[in-house]
């Protein structure tokens, strides 16, 4: 059974979200490198994020091929944990009186670029999650009924 358009679009949006995360990392590392240089902690962070992004790409590939476990993994890891990691700190900063751009994008030279990429990242996650859980996707991922002999 071929994947429905909603699953194909969800996979594309997941890929977009991961790419946005990579761009966010590049922006943050560029800011750090310019301001204070790259120490062992920054390199460790880059390594951890690289493993996470690679794992996310693998999950998206398995999701696009119809693997139910990849769909559940994406929902839990990226739609819940990943989204919370992006939104909760910003919401806390907004509650403390920070401006929207400062809360989401920071206060460096790349704040506006980071803000735009982060909003695109969040939008891609929300849209991918919605498509991934749509009725057509649910039908596609439903366990096939056992054939009677």
mmCIF file of N, CA, C and O in Angstrom, residues 16-30 53 110 113-114 116-118 121:
data_model
loop_
_atom_site.group_PDB
_atom_site.id
_atom_site.type_symbol
_atom_site.label_atom_id
_atom_site.label_comp_id
_atom_site.label_asym_id
_atom_site.label_seq_id
_atom_site.Cartn_x
_atom_site.Cartn_y
_atom_site.Cartn_z
ATOM 1 N N UNK A 16 11.868 19.190 7.221
ATOM 2 C CA UNK A 16 11.997 20.651 7.334
ATOM 3 C C UNK A 16 12.289 21.053 8.777
ATOM 4 O O UNK A 16 13.143 21.913 9.030
ATOM 5 N N UNK A 17 11.589 20.441 9.716
ATOM 6 C CA UNK A 17 11.812 20.751 11.135
ATOM 7 C C UNK A 17 13.237 20.401 11.555
ATOM 8 O O UNK A 17 13.889 21.178 12.274
ATOM 9 N N UNK A 18 13.727 19.268 11.113
ATOM 10 C CA UNK A 18 15.092 18.860 11.460
ATOM 11 C C UNK A 18 16.096 19.825 10.834
ATOM 12 O O UNK A 18 17.060 20.248 11.496
ATOM 13 N N UNK A 19 15.861 20.190 9.580
ATOM 14 C CA UNK A 19 16.759 21.154 8.923
ATOM 15 C C UNK A 19 16.748 22.486 9.660
ATOM 16 O O UNK A 19 17.805 23.116 9.830
ATOM 17 N N UNK A 20 15.584 22.910 10.130
ATOM 18 C CA UNK A 20 15.504 24.153 10.905
ATOM 19 C C UNK A 20 16.309 24.026 12.198
ATOM 20 O O UNK A 20 16.999 24.973 12.601
ATOM 21 N N UNK A 21 16.250 22.868 12.838
ATOM 22 C CA UNK A 21 17.052 22.640 14.042
ATOM 23 C C UNK A 21 18.542 22.733 13.762
ATOM 24 O O UNK A 21 19.307 23.287 14.563
ATOM 25 N N UNK A 22 18.942 22.226 12.607
ATOM 26 C CA UNK A 22 20.360 22.311 12.217
ATOM 27 C C UNK A 22 20.754 23.768 11.986
ATOM 28 O O UNK A 22 21.817 24.209 12.435
ATOM 29 N N UNK A 23 19.893 24.519 11.319
ATOM 30 C CA UNK A 23 20.180 25.941 11.084
ATOM 31 C C UNK A 23 20.257 26.693 12.415
ATOM 32 O O UNK A 23 21.141 27.537 12.612
ATOM 33 N N UNK A 24 19.365 26.384 13.339
ATOM 34 C CA UNK A 24 19.418 27.005 14.671
ATOM 35 C C UNK A 24 20.761 26.724 15.338
ATOM 36 O O UNK A 24 21.358 27.627 15.949
ATOM 37 N N UNK A 25 21.220 25.495 15.238
ATOM 38 C CA UNK A 25 22.505 25.131 15.831
ATOM 39 C C UNK A 25 23.637 25.916 15.187
ATOM 40 O O UNK A 25 24.517 26.434 15.883
ATOM 41 N N UNK A 26 23.609 26.019 13.867
ATOM 42 C CA UNK A 26 24.653 26.777 13.161
ATOM 43 C C UNK A 26 24.647 28.237 13.611
ATOM 44 O O UNK A 26 25.712 28.829 13.862
ATOM 45 N N UNK A 27 23.462 28.825 13.726
ATOM 46 C CA UNK A 27 23.373 30.211 14.173
ATOM 47 C C UNK A 27 23.913 30.382 15.595
ATOM 48 O O UNK A 27 24.685 31.306 15.870
ATOM 49 N N UNK A 28 23.525 29.486 16.487
ATOM 50 C CA UNK A 28 23.978 29.582 17.873
ATOM 51 C C UNK A 28 25.483 29.381 17.984
ATOM 52 O O UNK A 28 26.172 30.127 18.696
ATOM 53 N N UNK A 29 26.015 28.400 17.262
ATOM 54 C CA UNK A 29 27.453 28.132 17.307
ATOM 55 C C UNK A 29 28.228 29.283 16.680
ATOM 56 O O UNK A 29 29.295 29.667 17.184
ATOM 57 N N UNK A 30 27.700 29.859 15.627
ATOM 58 C CA UNK A 30 28.360 31.012 14.994
ATOM 59 C C UNK A 30 28.457 32.176 15.975
ATOM 60 O O UNK A 30 29.493 32.848 16.062
ATOM 61 N N UNK A 53 19.980 14.764 15.512
ATOM 62 C CA UNK A 53 19.463 15.058 14.174
ATOM 63 C C UNK A 53 19.562 13.835 13.273
ATOM 64 O O UNK A 53 18.632 13.548 12.501
ATOM 65 N N UNK A 110 22.333 37.467 15.776
ATOM 66 C CA UNK A 110 21.524 36.566 14.960
ATOM 67 C C UNK A 110 20.133 36.345 15.553
ATOM 68 O O UNK A 110 19.435 35.412 15.175
ATOM 69 N N UNK A 113 17.227 36.289 12.956
ATOM 70 C CA UNK A 113 17.322 35.088 12.113
ATOM 71 C C UNK A 113 16.931 33.847 12.917
ATOM 72 O O UNK A 113 16.176 32.996 12.435
ATOM 73 N N UNK A 114 17.425 33.750 14.146
ATOM 74 C CA UNK A 114 17.089 32.606 14.997
ATOM 75 C C UNK A 114 15.587 32.580 15.271
ATOM 76 O O UNK A 114 14.960 31.516 15.231
ATOM 77 N N UNK A 116 13.109 33.734 13.411
ATOM 78 C CA UNK A 116 12.378 33.299 12.209
ATOM 79 C C UNK A 116 12.528 31.792 12.005
ATOM 80 O O UNK A 116 11.545 31.086 11.744
ATOM 81 N N UNK A 117 13.747 31.297 12.134
ATOM 82 C CA UNK A 117 13.984 29.861 11.943
ATOM 83 C C UNK A 117 13.275 29.056 13.030
ATOM 84 O O UNK A 117 12.678 28.012 12.752
ATOM 85 N N UNK A 118 13.295 29.535 14.271
ATOM 86 C CA UNK A 118 12.621 28.822 15.358
ATOM 87 C C UNK A 118 11.118 28.767 15.129
ATOM 88 O O UNK A 118 10.487 27.736 15.358
ATOM 89 N N UNK A 121 10.508 26.229 12.559
ATOM 90 C CA UNK A 121 10.741 24.923 13.179
ATOM 91 C C UNK A 121 9.483 24.476 13.935
ATOM 92 O O UNK A 121 8.996 23.350 13.763
#
